[in-house]
Amino acid sequence: MELTRHGNSVEGILTFELYFESFDYKEDTLPEHLKFTSTKELFNMMQPDFIEELKRENDAEQVELASITFSTKENDTEAFITMFENFGSYRIATNLDTNGLENEYKAALKSIKEIVDKKL
């Protein structure tokens, strides 16, 4: 699959970790997933003012960017690239057309059975 997207046609999900004041500070977190559909939206979500507003809306002590996932889809194939603080990962998913496979399996099994029957 070769799919090139530019400018405003990019989309994905931005994940923030919201930290709340508690006895066990680092364990008391909540992920917040926000979808973006353009580079402008992504840029705006990464601004300090937006992060401060997110902190106020959720009454969080601290907000940290956890990951950015970019996604694209062409026909039945989807590709995802996720970037984390120290590493990234990617995943490609596709739907396979399995129509007719059952008949192929049956034909193959029938051929194997015929061979086994002849040898035995």
Short mmCIF file of C-alpha atoms in Angstrom, two decimals:
data_model
loop_
_atom_site.label_atom_id
_atom_site.label_comp_id
_atom_site.label_asym_id
_atom_site.label_seq_id
_atom_site.Cartn_x
_atom_site.Cartn_y
_atom_site.Cartn_z
CA MET A 1 0.00 0.00 0.00
CA GLU A 2 1.33 3.39 -0.90
CA LEU A 3 -0.72 6.26 0.42
CA THR A 4 0.59 9.77 0.74
CA ARG A 5 -1.31 12.36 2.72
CA HIS A 6 -0.33 15.98 3.14
CA GLY A 7 -1.36 18.94 5.22
CA ASN A 8 -4.85 18.92 6.57
CA SER A 9 -5.78 15.35 5.56
CA VAL A 10 -3.85 13.75 8.45
CA GLU A 11 -5.88 12.27 11.31
CA GLY A 12 -5.28 10.39 14.51
CA ILE A 13 -5.54 10.38 18.28
CA LEU A 14 -3.63 12.35 20.89
CA THR A 15 -3.43 10.71 24.33
CA PHE A 16 -2.78 12.70 27.47
CA GLU A 17 -2.24 11.29 30.95
CA LEU A 18 -4.10 13.25 33.62
CA TYR A 19 -2.50 13.04 37.06
CA PHE A 20 -4.49 13.74 40.20
CA GLU A 21 -3.24 14.56 43.68
CA SER A 22 -3.45 11.44 45.77
CA PHE A 23 -1.46 9.30 48.18
CA ASP A 24 0.10 7.33 45.33
CA TYR A 25 0.56 10.14 42.81
CA LYS A 26 1.84 8.22 39.78
CA GLU A 27 -0.74 5.43 40.09
CA ASP A 28 -3.76 7.72 40.12
CA THR A 29 -3.89 8.64 36.42
CA LEU A 30 -6.54 8.82 33.76
CA PRO A 31 -5.88 8.70 30.01
CA GLU A 32 -7.66 11.28 27.89
CA HIS A 33 -7.97 10.46 24.16
CA LEU A 34 -8.66 13.31 21.76
CA LYS A 35 -9.18 12.84 18.03
CA PHE A 36 -7.66 15.23 15.53
CA THR A 37 -8.54 15.43 11.84
CA SER A 38 -6.01 17.98 10.63
CA THR A 39 -2.49 19.17 11.35
CA LYS A 40 -3.97 22.45 12.58
CA GLU A 41 -6.06 20.61 15.22
CA LEU A 42 -3.01 18.60 16.29
CA PHE A 43 -0.92 21.77 16.59
CA ASN A 44 -3.63 23.51 18.64
CA MET A 45 -3.97 20.51 21.00
CA MET A 46 -0.26 20.61 21.78
CA GLN A 47 -0.24 24.27 22.85
CA PRO A 48 0.31 25.15 26.53
CA ASP A 49 -3.04 27.00 26.68
CA PHE A 50 -4.93 23.91 25.51
CA ILE A 51 -3.13 21.70 28.03
CA GLU A 52 -3.86 24.17 30.84
CA GLU A 53 -7.55 24.19 29.85
CA LEU A 54 -7.56 20.38 29.85
CA LYS A 55 -6.05 20.45 33.34
CA ARG A 56 -8.70 22.89 34.60
CA GLU A 57 -11.62 21.02 32.98
CA ASN A 58 -10.59 17.75 34.63
CA ASP A 59 -9.36 19.24 37.91
CA ALA A 60 -6.04 17.49 37.31
CA GLU A 61 -2.79 18.24 39.08
CA GLN A 62 -0.67 17.58 35.99
CA VAL A 63 -1.17 16.74 32.28
CA GLU A 64 1.44 14.92 30.20
CA LEU A 65 1.42 13.94 26.55
CA ALA A 66 1.49 10.12 26.44
CA SER A 67 1.30 9.31 22.72
CA ILE A 68 0.27 10.44 19.27
CA THR A 69 -1.29 7.94 16.88
CA PHE A 70 -1.59 8.71 13.18
CA SER A 71 -3.93 6.59 11.10
CA THR A 72 -4.86 6.14 7.48
CA LYS A 73 -7.15 3.82 5.57
CA GLU A 74 -7.29 2.77 1.95
CA ASN A 75 -10.02 0.32 0.93
CA ASP A 76 -9.82 -2.52 3.51
CA THR A 77 -6.28 -1.76 4.71
CA GLU A 78 -5.57 0.47 7.71
CA ALA A 79 -2.16 1.63 8.91
CA PHE A 80 -1.36 3.09 12.32
CA ILE A 81 1.82 4.75 13.58
CA THR A 82 2.01 5.49 17.29
CA MET A 83 4.76 7.63 18.78
CA PHE A 84 5.58 7.43 22.49
CA GLU A 85 8.10 9.42 24.50
CA ASN A 86 11.06 7.10 23.89
CA PHE A 87 9.92 4.81 21.09
CA GLY A 88 7.35 4.26 18.38
CA SER A 89 5.40 1.37 16.96
CA TYR A 90 3.35 0.68 13.91
CA ARG A 91 0.58 -1.69 12.96
CA ILE A 92 -1.05 -2.51 9.67
CA ALA A 93 -4.42 -4.24 9.65
CA THR A 94 -6.26 -5.55 6.65
CA ASN A 95 -9.47 -7.44 6.02
CA LEU A 96 -8.94 -10.52 3.89
CA ASP A 97 -11.60 -11.74 1.53
CA THR A 98 -12.26 -15.33 2.62
CA ASN A 99 -15.05 -16.02 0.15
CA GLY A 100 -14.28 -19.26 -1.63
CA LEU A 101 -11.66 -20.43 0.88
CA GLU A 102 -14.07 -22.98 2.31
CA ASN A 103 -14.43 -24.58 -1.12
CA GLU A 104 -10.65 -24.55 -1.61
CA TYR A 105 -10.13 -26.25 1.77
CA LYS A 106 -12.75 -28.85 0.96
CA ALA A 107 -11.13 -29.59 -2.41
CA ALA A 108 -7.68 -29.85 -0.80
CA LEU A 109 -8.98 -32.18 1.94
CA LYS A 110 -10.77 -34.31 -0.66
CA SER A 111 -7.52 -34.65 -2.63
CA ILE A 112 -5.62 -35.63 0.52
CA LYS A 113 -8.32 -38.16 1.40
CA GLU A 114 -8.10 -39.68 -2.10
CA ILE A 115 -4.32 -40.04 -1.77
CA VAL A 116 -4.64 -41.61 1.68
CA ASP A 117 -7.38 -43.98 0.44
CA LYS A 118 -5.23 -45.13 -2.49
CA LYS A 119 -2.17 -45.76 -0.30
CA LEU A 120 -4.12 -47.61 2.41
#
